[in-house]
Amino acid sequence: MSTPFQRLLINDEGTASLHHLDLRDPARNWICLGAGRDLQLIGNDLVLRSRPHGYAEIEIADGTVVRDVTVTDAPGGIESARRLRNGHTVVAGNGAGGIFVWELDAAHQVVPEHQLLCAGIDKVRMLRVTADQTFLFCSETDGRRIIHEADWNNGAKALFQIPDDVPADSMVKAVRVAPHIVTVSTGYAASLLWIDTSRQLVLKTIGGKSQPGADVAARPLSPFFFSGYQMFANGDFLISNWQGHSPDHNGQGYQLLRYSATGELVWSFDQTAYPALSSLNNVIALDDIDTRRLHDEPNGIVVPID
């Protein structure tokens, strides 16, 4: 399959690093070392990357870390970080008492009135800000797999519980793509679900463990764990297919997959062409994006919000 992309930001959990790949000009490639998960284009040609201790701001041109922030006294490790229009940053993570969501001001200090503890629910991975300035995230507690919506005044409420007969394990990212329609990556079920939260229905499933491999694949597709993803204006999705916790997964599967809105696999990325990669868990395609501007996904697609 020919590549539809030129430039990619790829988070590699297997080697604890962030990669910039220019698929046409390798001289522009770089690697920024350090563990992290979430990615957001925050303007000024910077990418925001969550770190276990907080978050970092990184130059897209060359991978230089221009700011590395530690969230003091956080009750657990940081999993997700999102920059708001006002310059504040929202972080989410897992603490002993449950999922926490904190807002930090432009000086990276906690805003006291904007601290949530979602007691009794566990396993947040990525948080997303909606068009209504609420927060979407997933949890998995005592066998219940739930998509939540939260705000500072009312805390978290359950939007949808995944039915027992629908595969999902360690869900990662939920995004509202239309009124009452949410997409969610299902982790070890290796799929993307479309959910109607009004009618409480799973509308369709993209991918899955038993999906057919790419026709030109030199090895098995290995749909293992669907993690971070990006939606495009035509309804396509680019999703990371993580393969495991080590630097030894470069030859396993195809770790970036693009699906059409109807669920057809239309492109796969062969990471073996880049031996420094191992196990990819998040991605942003930079093509046609003005990285001088703040972007987010209020309706699923990465768009300017400044």
Coordinates of C-alpha atoms in Angstrom, one line a residue, residues 11-151:
N11 CA 4.9 7.5 20.5
D12 CA 6.9 4.3 21.1
E13 CA 6.1 2.8 24.5
G14 CA 8.4 -0.1 23.7
T15 CA 11.5 2.1 23.7
A16 CA 10.1 4.9 25.9
S17 CA 10.5 7.5 23.2
L18 CA 8.8 9.9 20.8
H19 CA 9.7 9.8 17.1
H20 CA 9.2 12.3 14.3
L21 CA 9.3 10.5 10.9
D22 CA 9.4 12.3 7.6
L23 CA 8.7 9.4 5.2
R24 CA 10.1 11.3 2.2
D25 CA 13.0 13.2 3.9
P26 CA 14.7 11.0 6.6
A27 CA 17.1 13.8 7.4
R28 CA 14.3 15.4 9.3
N29 CA 13.7 12.4 11.5
W30 CA 14.5 12.6 15.2
I31 CA 14.0 10.7 18.5
C32 CA 13.2 12.2 21.9
L33 CA 13.9 9.8 24.7
G34 CA 11.7 9.4 27.8
A35 CA 8.4 7.6 28.8
G36 CA 5.1 9.2 27.7
R37 CA 1.7 8.5 26.3
D38 CA -0.6 11.4 25.2
L39 CA 0.2 13.8 22.4
Q40 CA -1.3 17.2 21.4
L41 CA -0.3 20.0 19.0
I42 CA -0.2 23.1 21.2
G43 CA 0.9 25.8 18.8
N44 CA 4.3 27.5 18.3
D45 CA 5.5 24.3 16.5
L46 CA 5.4 22.4 19.8
V47 CA 3.9 19.1 20.8
L48 CA 2.6 18.4 24.3
R49 CA 3.5 14.9 25.6
S50 CA 2.2 13.5 28.9
R51 CA 5.0 12.1 31.1
P52 CA 4.6 9.9 34.2
H53 CA 5.7 12.8 36.3
G54 CA 3.7 15.5 34.4
Y55 CA 4.2 16.7 30.8
A56 CA 6.8 18.0 28.4
E57 CA 6.7 20.6 25.5
I58 CA 8.8 19.4 22.6
E59 CA 10.0 21.2 19.4
I60 CA 8.4 19.5 16.4
A61 CA 11.4 20.6 14.2
D62 CA 14.1 18.8 16.1
G63 CA 12.8 17.1 19.2
T64 CA 14.3 19.5 21.7
V65 CA 12.5 19.5 25.1
V66 CA 11.8 23.2 25.8
R67 CA 9.8 22.6 29.0
D68 CA 9.5 19.6 31.3
V69 CA 6.9 20.0 34.1
T70 CA 6.5 17.9 37.2
V71 CA 3.0 17.9 38.7
T72 CA 3.8 18.3 42.4
D73 CA 1.9 16.1 44.9
A74 CA -0.1 14.3 42.2
P75 CA -1.7 11.2 43.8
G76 CA -0.4 8.9 41.0
G77 CA 1.3 8.8 37.7
I78 CA 0.1 11.1 34.9
E79 CA -1.4 9.3 31.9
S80 CA -2.9 12.1 29.8
A81 CA -2.3 15.9 29.4
R82 CA -4.4 18.4 27.4
R83 CA -3.7 22.1 26.7
L84 CA -6.8 24.4 26.9
R85 CA -7.5 27.5 25.0
N86 CA -6.7 29.7 28.1
G87 CA -3.2 28.2 28.3
H88 CA -4.0 25.9 31.2
T89 CA -3.2 22.2 31.1
V90 CA -5.5 19.4 32.3
V91 CA -3.9 16.2 33.4
A92 CA -5.4 12.8 34.3
G93 CA -4.0 9.8 36.1
N94 CA -4.6 6.9 38.4
G95 CA -4.2 7.3 42.1
A96 CA -4.9 5.0 45.1
G97 CA -8.3 6.5 45.6
G98 CA -9.4 6.5 41.9
I99 CA -8.9 8.5 38.7
F100 CA -7.9 12.1 39.3
V101 CA -8.3 15.0 36.9
W102 CA -6.4 18.3 37.7
E103 CA -6.1 21.6 36.0
L104 CA -2.8 23.5 36.1
D105 CA -2.6 27.2 35.2
A106 CA -0.1 28.8 32.8
A107 CA 2.5 28.8 35.5
H108 CA 2.0 25.1 35.9
Q109 CA 0.4 25.4 39.4
V110 CA -2.7 23.4 40.4
V111 CA -6.0 25.3 40.2
P112 CA -7.5 24.3 43.6
E113 CA -11.1 24.5 42.5
H114 CA -10.4 22.3 39.5
Q115 CA -9.4 19.1 41.1
L116 CA -11.5 16.0 40.6
L117 CA -11.2 12.6 42.3
C118 CA -13.4 10.0 40.6
A119 CA -13.4 7.7 43.6
G120 CA -13.7 4.0 43.1
I121 CA -13.0 3.9 39.4
D122 CA -9.7 2.9 37.8
K123 CA -7.5 2.6 34.7
V124 CA -7.7 5.9 32.9
R125 CA -5.4 6.2 29.8
M126 CA -6.4 9.2 27.7
L127 CA -8.7 12.1 28.5
R128 CA -10.3 14.3 25.8
V129 CA -11.9 17.7 26.0
T130 CA -15.3 17.9 24.2
A131 CA -16.8 20.8 22.3
D132 CA -18.9 21.5 25.5
Q133 CA -15.7 21.8 27.6
T134 CA -16.4 18.5 29.4
F135 CA -14.0 15.6 29.6
L136 CA -14.3 12.1 28.2
F137 CA -12.4 9.1 29.5
C138 CA -12.7 5.4 30.0
S139 CA -12.4 3.3 33.1
E140 CA -12.4 -0.5 33.9
T141 CA -13.3 -1.4 37.5
D142 CA -14.4 -4.8 38.8
G143 CA -15.2 -6.0 35.3
R144 CA -17.2 -2.9 34.4
R145 CA -15.9 -1.1 31.2
I146 CA -17.4 2.4 31.2
I147 CA -17.1 5.6 29.2
H148 CA -17.4 8.6 31.4
E149 CA -18.1 12.3 30.9
A150 CA -17.0 14.7 33.6
D151 CA -16.9 18.4 34.5

